[in-house]
Short mmCIF file of C-alpha atoms in Angstrom, two decimals:
data_model
loop_
_atom_site.label_atom_id
_atom_site.label_comp_id
_atom_site.label_asym_id
_atom_site.label_seq_id
_atom_site.Cartn_x
_atom_site.Cartn_y
_atom_site.Cartn_z
CA UNK A 1 130.90 -34.09 125.70
CA UNK A 2 131.76 -34.25 129.41
CA UNK A 3 135.33 -33.17 128.74
CA UNK A 4 134.12 -30.24 126.65
CA UNK A 5 131.69 -29.20 129.37
CA UNK A 6 134.38 -29.36 132.07
CA UNK A 7 136.71 -27.34 129.84
CA UNK A 8 133.99 -24.73 129.36
CA UNK A 9 133.42 -24.44 133.12
CA UNK A 10 137.16 -24.14 133.76
CA UNK A 11 137.55 -21.43 131.08
CA UNK A 12 134.68 -19.49 132.63
CA UNK A 13 136.09 -19.75 136.16
CA UNK A 14 139.57 -18.60 135.20
CA UNK A 15 138.30 -15.98 132.74
CA UNK A 16 138.72 -16.00 129.00
CA UNK A 17 140.96 -13.94 126.75
CA UNK A 18 140.85 -11.19 125.67
CA UNK A 19 138.64 -10.04 128.55
CA UNK A 20 141.30 -11.16 131.06
CA UNK A 21 145.06 -10.87 130.68
CA UNK A 22 147.38 -13.87 130.89
CA UNK A 23 148.46 -12.72 134.38
CA UNK A 24 144.82 -12.62 135.51
CA UNK A 25 144.05 -16.07 134.09
CA UNK A 26 147.09 -17.57 135.84
CA UNK A 27 146.15 -15.93 139.13
CA UNK A 28 142.55 -17.12 138.91
CA UNK A 29 143.75 -20.65 138.19
CA UNK A 30 146.03 -20.49 141.24
CA UNK A 31 143.15 -19.24 143.37
CA UNK A 32 140.95 -22.14 142.29
CA UNK A 33 143.70 -24.69 142.96
CA UNK A 34 144.45 -23.08 146.32
CA UNK A 35 140.80 -23.35 147.30
CA UNK A 36 140.88 -27.05 146.46
CA UNK A 37 144.09 -27.56 148.45
CA UNK A 38 142.61 -25.83 151.48
CA UNK A 39 139.58 -28.09 151.20
CA UNK A 40 142.00 -31.00 151.44
CA UNK A 41 143.81 -29.44 154.41
CA UNK A 42 140.71 -29.07 156.58
CA UNK A 43 139.68 -32.77 156.80
CA UNK A 44 143.36 -33.80 157.02
CA UNK A 45 143.83 -31.51 160.02
CA UNK A 46 140.70 -32.82 161.72
CA UNK A 47 141.77 -36.44 161.20
CA UNK A 48 145.11 -35.65 162.89
CA UNK A 49 143.46 -33.72 165.76
CA UNK A 50 144.90 -30.42 164.51
CA UNK A 51 141.74 -28.50 165.30
CA UNK A 52 143.48 -25.14 165.40
CA UNK A 53 144.82 -25.75 161.85
CA UNK A 54 141.37 -26.82 160.64
CA UNK A 55 139.88 -23.60 162.07
CA UNK A 56 142.64 -21.47 160.58
CA UNK A 57 142.26 -23.22 157.21
CA UNK A 58 138.51 -22.58 157.25
CA UNK A 59 139.10 -18.88 157.79
CA UNK A 60 141.74 -18.91 155.08
CA UNK A 61 139.33 -20.67 152.73
CA UNK A 62 136.75 -17.93 153.12
CA UNK A 63 139.43 -15.30 152.54
CA UNK A 64 140.71 -17.12 149.46
CA UNK A 65 137.23 -17.27 147.94
CA UNK A 66 136.87 -13.55 148.58
CA UNK A 67 140.25 -12.79 146.92
CA UNK A 68 139.23 -14.83 143.88
CA UNK A 69 135.92 -12.94 143.71
CA UNK A 70 137.77 -9.62 144.09
CA UNK A 71 139.94 -10.29 141.06
CA UNK A 72 137.63 -12.34 138.84
CA UNK A 73 134.44 -10.31 139.22
CA UNK A 74 135.61 -6.92 140.54
CA UNK A 75 138.77 -6.60 138.38
CA UNK A 76 140.97 -5.81 141.41
CA UNK A 77 143.83 -8.06 140.38
CA UNK A 78 146.81 -6.26 141.95
CA UNK A 79 145.07 -5.65 145.26
CA UNK A 80 143.99 -9.29 145.42
CA UNK A 81 147.54 -10.53 144.69
CA UNK A 82 149.05 -8.34 147.41
CA UNK A 83 146.51 -9.48 150.01
CA UNK A 84 146.97 -13.10 148.89
CA UNK A 85 150.75 -12.86 149.24
CA UNK A 86 150.73 -11.21 152.66
CA UNK A 87 148.03 -13.45 154.13
CA UNK A 88 149.60 -16.72 152.98
CA UNK A 89 153.03 -15.77 154.25
CA UNK A 90 151.49 -14.96 157.63
CA UNK A 91 149.50 -18.20 157.56
CA UNK A 92 152.58 -20.31 156.86
CA UNK A 93 154.58 -18.44 159.51
CA UNK A 94 151.93 -19.36 162.11
CA UNK A 95 151.74 -22.91 160.75
CA UNK A 96 155.53 -23.19 161.09
CA UNK A 97 155.19 -22.60 164.84
CA UNK A 98 152.41 -25.15 165.31
CA UNK A 99 153.67 -27.74 162.79
CA UNK A 100 157.00 -28.86 164.26
CA UNK A 101 159.06 -26.11 162.63
CA UNK A 102 161.92 -27.32 160.47
CA UNK A 103 160.95 -30.91 161.26
CA UNK A 104 157.55 -30.39 159.65
CA UNK A 105 156.32 -29.69 156.14
CA UNK A 106 155.79 -25.93 156.18
CA UNK A 107 159.06 -25.11 154.42
CA UNK A 108 157.62 -26.82 151.34
CA UNK A 109 154.61 -24.54 151.68
CA UNK A 110 156.84 -21.45 151.72
CA UNK A 111 158.41 -22.60 148.48
CA UNK A 112 155.01 -23.16 146.92
CA UNK A 113 153.72 -19.78 148.10
CA UNK A 114 156.79 -17.99 146.76
CA UNK A 115 156.49 -19.68 143.36
CA UNK A 116 152.80 -18.86 143.03
CA UNK A 117 153.37 -15.25 144.08
CA UNK A 118 156.20 -14.72 141.59
CA UNK A 119 154.09 -16.31 138.85
CA UNK A 120 151.37 -13.69 139.26
CA UNK A 121 152.96 -10.59 140.83
CA UNK A 122 154.02 -7.51 138.91
CA UNK A 123 157.62 -7.56 137.75
CA UNK A 124 158.51 -4.48 139.78
CA UNK A 125 157.50 -6.36 142.97
CA UNK A 126 159.69 -9.44 142.37
CA UNK A 127 162.53 -8.30 144.62
CA UNK A 128 160.13 -7.31 147.39
CA UNK A 129 158.50 -10.75 147.52
CA UNK A 130 161.82 -12.57 147.09
CA UNK A 131 163.60 -10.71 149.88
CA UNK A 132 160.47 -10.87 152.02
CA UNK A 133 160.20 -14.64 151.63
CA UNK A 134 163.90 -15.17 152.38
CA UNK A 135 163.82 -12.86 155.38
CA UNK A 136 160.74 -14.53 156.85
CA UNK A 137 162.00 -18.11 156.44
CA UNK A 138 165.52 -17.32 157.68
CA UNK A 139 164.06 -15.48 160.68
CA UNK A 140 161.78 -18.40 161.59
CA UNK A 141 164.55 -20.99 161.22
CA UNK A 142 167.07 -18.85 163.14
CA UNK A 143 164.64 -18.20 165.94
CA UNK A 144 163.85 -21.90 166.19
CA UNK A 145 167.58 -22.69 166.30
CA UNK A 146 168.17 -20.41 169.27
CA UNK A 147 164.78 -21.01 170.91
CA UNK A 148 163.81 -24.64 170.26
CA UNK A 149 161.07 -24.44 172.89
CA UNK A 150 159.31 -21.95 170.64
CA UNK A 151 158.16 -24.79 168.36
CA UNK A 152 155.22 -27.09 169.08
CA UNK A 153 155.54 -30.71 168.00
CA UNK A 154 152.20 -31.34 166.33
CA UNK A 155 152.76 -34.93 165.25
CA UNK A 156 151.31 -37.65 167.41
CA UNK A 157 153.52 -40.33 165.94
CA UNK A 158 156.15 -41.01 163.30
CA UNK A 159 153.61 -42.12 160.68
CA UNK A 160 151.72 -38.82 160.87
CA UNK A 161 154.93 -36.89 160.28
CA UNK A 162 155.80 -38.98 157.22
CA UNK A 163 152.28 -38.64 155.80
CA UNK A 164 152.23 -34.87 156.28
CA UNK A 165 155.66 -34.20 154.81
CA UNK A 166 155.17 -36.62 151.91
CA UNK A 167 151.69 -35.32 151.03
CA UNK A 168 152.86 -31.70 151.26
CA UNK A 169 155.78 -32.48 148.99
CA UNK A 170 153.48 -34.18 146.48
CA UNK A 171 151.05 -31.24 146.54
CA UNK A 172 153.97 -28.82 146.09
CA UNK A 173 155.28 -30.70 143.06
CA UNK A 174 151.80 -30.96 141.53
CA UNK A 175 151.13 -27.24 142.02
CA UNK A 176 154.49 -26.21 140.56
CA UNK A 177 154.10 -28.60 137.63
CA UNK A 178 150.53 -27.47 136.92
CA UNK A 179 151.44 -23.81 137.18
CA UNK A 180 154.54 -24.13 135.00
CA UNK A 181 152.70 -26.17 132.41
CA UNK A 182 149.87 -23.67 132.35
CA UNK A 183 152.27 -20.72 132.01
CA UNK A 184 154.28 -22.41 129.25
CA UNK A 185 151.15 -23.40 127.30
CA UNK A 186 149.71 -19.92 127.57
CA UNK A 187 153.05 -18.39 126.65
CA UNK A 188 153.15 -20.56 123.54
CA UNK A 189 149.57 -19.56 122.71
CA UNK A 190 150.39 -15.88 123.16
CA UNK A 191 153.52 -16.29 121.05
CA UNK A 192 151.55 -18.04 118.32
CA UNK A 193 148.98 -15.24 118.31
CA UNK A 194 151.77 -12.65 118.22
CA UNK A 195 153.44 -14.47 115.30
CA UNK A 196 150.12 -14.65 113.47
CA UNK A 197 149.55 -10.93 114.09
CA UNK A 198 153.06 -10.16 112.85
CA UNK A 199 152.53 -12.24 109.73
CA UNK A 200 149.20 -10.56 109.10
CA UNK A 201 150.83 -7.16 109.61
CA UNK A 202 153.53 -8.05 107.08
CA UNK A 203 150.89 -9.20 104.62
CA UNK A 204 148.93 -5.98 105.10
CA UNK A 205 152.12 -4.00 104.61
CA UNK A 206 152.80 -5.88 101.38
CA UNK A 207 149.22 -5.21 100.28
CA UNK A 208 149.69 -1.54 101.08
CA UNK A 209 152.91 -1.38 99.05
CA UNK A 210 151.22 -3.15 96.13
CA UNK A 211 148.24 -0.84 96.36
CA UNK A 212 150.46 2.26 96.37
CA UNK A 213 152.38 0.88 93.42
CA UNK A 214 149.16 0.26 91.51
CA UNK A 215 147.77 3.70 92.27
CA UNK A 216 150.99 5.59 91.53
CA UNK A 217 151.75 3.81 88.26
CA UNK A 218 148.58 2.35 86.80
CA UNK A 219 146.29 5.17 87.80
CA UNK A 220 148.62 7.96 86.75
CA UNK A 221 149.22 6.53 83.27
CA UNK A 222 145.61 6.53 81.97
CA UNK A 223 144.92 9.93 83.52
CA UNK A 224 147.95 11.33 81.71
CA UNK A 225 146.67 9.81 78.47
CA UNK A 226 143.25 11.37 79.01
CA UNK A 227 144.88 14.75 79.62
CA UNK A 228 146.96 14.38 76.46
CA UNK A 229 143.94 13.44 74.35
CA UNK A 230 141.97 16.39 75.67
CA UNK A 231 144.84 18.76 74.86
CA UNK A 232 145.03 17.39 71.31
CA UNK A 233 141.29 17.77 70.83
CA UNK A 234 141.43 21.36 72.08
CA UNK A 235 144.55 22.62 70.30
CA UNK A 236 144.81 20.64 67.07
CA UNK A 237 142.76 20.84 63.89
CA UNK A 238 141.66 17.31 63.15
CA UNK A 239 139.65 15.71 60.42
CA UNK A 240 136.36 14.16 61.39
CA UNK A 241 137.86 10.65 61.11
CA UNK A 242 140.87 11.61 63.27
CA UNK A 243 138.61 13.27 65.84
CA UNK A 244 136.31 10.24 65.90
CA UNK A 245 139.25 7.86 66.38
CA UNK A 246 140.69 10.02 69.14
CA UNK A 247 137.34 10.28 70.89
CA UNK A 248 136.97 6.50 70.67
CA UNK A 249 140.41 6.07 72.22
CA UNK A 250 139.55 8.60 74.92
CA UNK A 251 136.34 6.73 75.66
CA UNK A 252 138.24 3.43 75.91
CA UNK A 253 140.88 4.82 78.28
CA UNK A 254 138.20 6.44 80.42
CA UNK A 255 136.26 3.18 80.57
CA UNK A 256 139.40 1.24 81.56
CA UNK A 257 140.20 3.80 84.26
CA UNK A 258 136.68 3.67 85.64
CA UNK A 259 136.77 -0.14 85.64
CA UNK A 260 140.09 -0.10 87.49
CA UNK A 261 138.80 2.46 90.00
CA UNK A 262 135.71 0.35 90.75
CA UNK A 263 137.89 -2.70 91.36
CA UNK A 264 140.25 -0.73 93.52
CA UNK A 265 137.46 0.68 95.66
CA UNK A 266 135.80 -2.73 96.06
CA UNK A 267 139.05 -4.44 97.00
CA UNK A 268 140.10 -1.66 99.40
CA UNK A 269 136.70 -1.74 101.11
CA UNK A 270 137.06 -5.50 101.59
CA UNK A 271 140.56 -5.11 103.05
CA UNK A 272 139.42 -2.45 105.50
CA UNK A 273 136.02 -3.77 106.53
CA UNK A 274 136.14 -7.47 105.72
CA UNK A 275 133.32 -9.31 104.01
CA UNK A 276 130.02 -8.00 105.28
CA UNK A 277 127.26 -8.46 102.72
CA UNK A 278 124.00 -10.32 102.57
CA UNK A 279 123.46 -13.50 100.57
CA UNK A 280 120.05 -14.19 99.04
CA UNK A 281 118.43 -16.26 96.30
CA UNK A 282 118.62 -14.29 93.04
CA UNK A 283 117.68 -15.03 89.44
CA UNK A 284 121.08 -15.38 87.70
CA UNK A 285 119.74 -14.45 84.25
CA UNK A 286 117.99 -11.27 85.39
CA UNK A 287 120.90 -10.32 87.63
CA UNK A 288 123.47 -10.50 84.81
CA UNK A 289 121.40 -9.15 81.90
CA UNK A 290 122.40 -5.50 82.30
CA UNK A 291 126.05 -6.33 82.99
CA UNK A 292 126.35 -8.61 79.96
CA UNK A 293 124.65 -6.08 77.66
CA UNK A 294 127.25 -3.48 78.63
CA UNK A 295 130.01 -6.02 78.04
CA UNK A 296 128.45 -6.85 74.67
CA UNK A 297 128.77 -3.22 73.58
CA UNK A 298 132.43 -3.20 74.63
CA UNK A 299 133.04 -6.37 72.61
CA UNK A 300 131.28 -4.97 69.53
CA UNK A 301 133.37 -1.80 69.73
CA UNK A 302 136.46 -4.03 69.63
CA UNK A 303 135.05 -5.99 66.67
CA UNK A 304 134.50 -9.15 68.70
CA UNK A 305 131.71 -11.69 68.46
CA UNK A 306 129.94 -11.78 71.82
CA UNK A 307 127.22 -14.23 72.83
CA UNK A 308 125.69 -15.16 76.15
CA UNK A 309 123.13 -17.72 77.23
CA UNK A 310 122.18 -17.99 80.92
CA UNK A 311 119.58 -20.43 82.22
CA UNK A 312 116.30 -18.67 82.89
CA UNK A 313 114.35 -18.94 86.15
CA UNK A 314 117.38 -20.35 87.89
CA UNK A 315 118.12 -18.98 91.34
CA UNK A 316 121.51 -19.01 93.04
CA UNK A 317 122.61 -18.10 96.57
CA UNK A 318 124.80 -15.04 96.24
CA UNK A 319 125.02 -11.29 96.59
CA UNK A 320 123.74 -9.56 93.47
CA UNK A 321 126.19 -6.64 93.45
CA UNK A 322 129.27 -8.75 94.19
CA UNK A 323 128.22 -11.43 91.69
CA UNK A 324 127.89 -8.81 88.94
CA UNK A 325 131.28 -7.37 89.90
CA UNK A 326 132.93 -10.80 89.56
CA UNK A 327 131.28 -11.59 86.21
CA UNK A 328 132.05 -8.09 84.88
CA UNK A 329 135.74 -8.55 85.70
CA UNK A 330 135.92 -11.99 84.11
CA UNK A 331 134.12 -10.92 80.92
CA UNK A 332 136.13 -7.69 80.63
CA UNK A 333 139.31 -9.74 80.92
CA UNK A 334 138.13 -12.05 78.16
CA UNK A 335 137.39 -9.05 75.93
CA UNK A 336 140.68 -7.40 76.82
CA UNK A 337 142.83 -10.38 75.85
CA UNK A 338 140.95 -11.40 72.72
CA UNK A 339 142.16 -9.79 69.49
CA UNK A 340 139.86 -8.08 67.00
CA UNK A 341 137.80 -10.61 65.08
CA UNK A 342 137.81 -13.04 67.98
CA UNK A 343 134.96 -14.49 69.97
CA UNK A 344 133.78 -14.33 73.63
CA UNK A 345 130.98 -16.49 75.02
CA UNK A 346 129.25 -16.62 78.39
CA UNK A 347 127.37 -19.88 78.98
CA UNK A 348 125.81 -21.51 82.02
CA UNK A 349 125.88 -25.16 83.08
CA UNK A 350 123.23 -26.34 85.54
CA UNK A 351 123.44 -29.35 87.83
CA UNK A 352 121.57 -30.47 90.97
CA UNK A 353 123.51 -28.27 93.35
CA UNK A 354 125.01 -25.36 91.44
CA UNK A 355 125.03 -23.08 88.43
CA UNK A 356 128.41 -22.69 86.71
CA UNK A 357 129.18 -19.83 84.35
CA UNK A 358 131.74 -20.47 81.62
CA UNK A 359 133.45 -17.34 80.25
CA UNK A 360 135.13 -18.55 77.06
CA UNK A 361 137.47 -16.65 74.76
CA UNK A 362 139.78 -17.59 71.89
CA UNK A 363 142.31 -14.95 72.79
CA UNK A 364 145.95 -15.01 73.84
CA UNK A 365 145.57 -17.60 76.59
CA UNK A 366 147.68 -17.69 79.75
CA UNK A 367 151.29 -18.89 79.58
CA UNK A 368 151.92 -22.08 81.56
CA UNK A 369 154.50 -20.42 83.82
CA UNK A 370 151.99 -17.70 84.79
CA UNK A 371 148.98 -19.87 85.59
CA UNK A 372 149.93 -20.57 89.23
CA UNK A 373 150.06 -16.83 89.90
CA UNK A 374 146.73 -15.82 88.38
CA UNK A 375 144.79 -15.54 91.66
CA UNK A 376 147.71 -14.26 93.78
CA UNK A 377 149.37 -10.92 94.45
CA UNK A 378 152.41 -12.08 92.42
CA UNK A 379 150.69 -11.49 89.09
CA UNK A 380 152.18 -8.55 87.18
CA UNK A 381 150.42 -5.78 85.30
CA UNK A 382 149.53 -6.82 81.74
CA UNK A 383 148.29 -5.24 78.52
CA UNK A 384 145.40 -6.39 76.40
CA UNK A 385 145.43 -6.88 72.64
CA UNK A 386 144.65 -3.17 72.16
CA UNK A 387 147.07 -2.09 74.89
CA UNK A 388 144.30 -2.07 77.51
CA UNK A 389 145.99 -1.74 80.89
CA UNK A 390 145.51 -4.42 83.56
CA UNK A 391 146.81 -4.57 87.13
CA UNK A 392 146.31 -8.18 88.19
CA UNK A 393 144.09 -6.95 91.01
CA UNK A 394 140.81 -7.97 89.36
CA UNK A 395 141.30 -11.75 89.28
CA UNK A 396 142.62 -11.90 92.80
CA UNK A 397 139.62 -9.90 93.97
CA UNK A 398 137.32 -12.25 92.02
CA UNK A 399 138.71 -15.26 93.87
CA UNK A 400 138.41 -13.64 97.30
CA UNK A 401 134.85 -12.49 96.65
CA UNK A 402 133.81 -15.83 95.12
CA UNK A 403 135.05 -17.79 98.14
CA UNK A 404 133.28 -15.34 100.46
CA UNK A 405 130.06 -16.14 98.58
CA UNK A 406 130.67 -19.89 99.13
CA UNK A 407 131.37 -20.32 95.43
CA UNK A 408 134.28 -21.69 93.39
CA UNK A 409 136.36 -20.20 90.63
CA UNK A 410 138.94 -21.82 88.36
CA UNK A 411 140.16 -21.71 84.80
CA UNK A 412 141.53 -23.73 81.90
CA UNK A 413 143.89 -22.11 79.43
CA UNK A 414 146.29 -22.87 76.63
CA UNK A 415 148.83 -20.30 75.55
CA UNK A 416 147.81 -18.77 72.21
CA UNK A 417 144.48 -20.63 72.01
CA UNK A 418 142.28 -18.95 74.62
CA UNK A 419 141.01 -19.29 78.17
CA UNK A 420 137.86 -20.49 79.89
CA UNK A 421 137.01 -19.25 83.38
CA UNK A 422 134.49 -21.19 85.48
CA UNK A 423 132.39 -19.44 88.15
CA UNK A 424 130.28 -21.81 90.25
CA UNK A 425 127.60 -20.72 92.73
CA UNK A 426 125.28 -22.89 94.87
CA UNK A 427 121.65 -23.04 93.82
CA UNK A 428 119.08 -21.07 95.76
CA UNK A 429 115.32 -21.35 95.76
CA UNK A 430 113.26 -21.62 92.63
CA UNK A 431 110.31 -19.28 92.39
CA UNK A 432 107.57 -19.58 89.78
#
């Protein structure tokens, strides 16, 4: 709990993605660490009688807090980085004079400052800060070489010198390690997100290609058939039996096309908008009555025996419209792949936590080598026993919608002997 709370505070202080860029988060982290380091510098300077350094560090601390505020809360990142870079180079140049020059620890500080600046600066400014850092350090060292009296020996004894140089080195290593680790971790996170986005983009592109294929082939075919049937009805003298048979075929093709269009629209809406529908407690029997009566008529027209028996006064947690869509697809599939004279049943099984629908047919069944593909985009278009056209989109959509409703869907099938689909939904509230 404590670790999680500290992590939350740290994420807030540095800024969270996507509100802040990776560059901003790194810079804010550096600002926070710099503030902590300056806090360390002030008491260290006082303990070693470096009152001027303690005063200068106090001023620098206030400035650093302001620069952090400027970037984190005022979104002035580039301005803050420039001021940060200039001020710290000036600070270390002054410290070099008062801290024993090349015999002191300030050169380590120049290295640290340069690394932190490059880690956060804009790429187009890299050469400016690199050449500026080199020019400043070389100038200070050269001036000291020719004017050794320019430098003030700030160390009272040998031990103080060793402590200062060693502690500065340790702080430098820690800062570089922390910064590099942070950059690498964030780079890996950004790369992972980019890879996930690329994978999702590829998947969407595949979905688009499949969708275009479905529309161009499977939508054009039934429309062409409808046009052909209408032309025959208009231009050809037919007997009453021939006309009735043709009208029945036209009705069937139109129904299949409408069913396909409804599935296509539902699936496309889900792909574009995601799942955004309400879940409530509904009476399963009342919800499915109209849908199953329509399916019953379709089955009778195909000379199939159709029976359904759903528990009464049993409420499930679901979305009424989506639940009917799923059941309609499953029952239509059962009718489609059951030959004339066959049987389709819709039964419910009730337990303590859920209501499971069983959609049972004694039709063609699903070949063993196709069963792993049933709920995926790999499934191919298929034809029913009366050449009803299928796209494979319906079952995949059923699975996606069922899982979005916190339900489960599965099937059992034997090639040539029929299939049973199971649709399980959690129970809702029971109302008298």
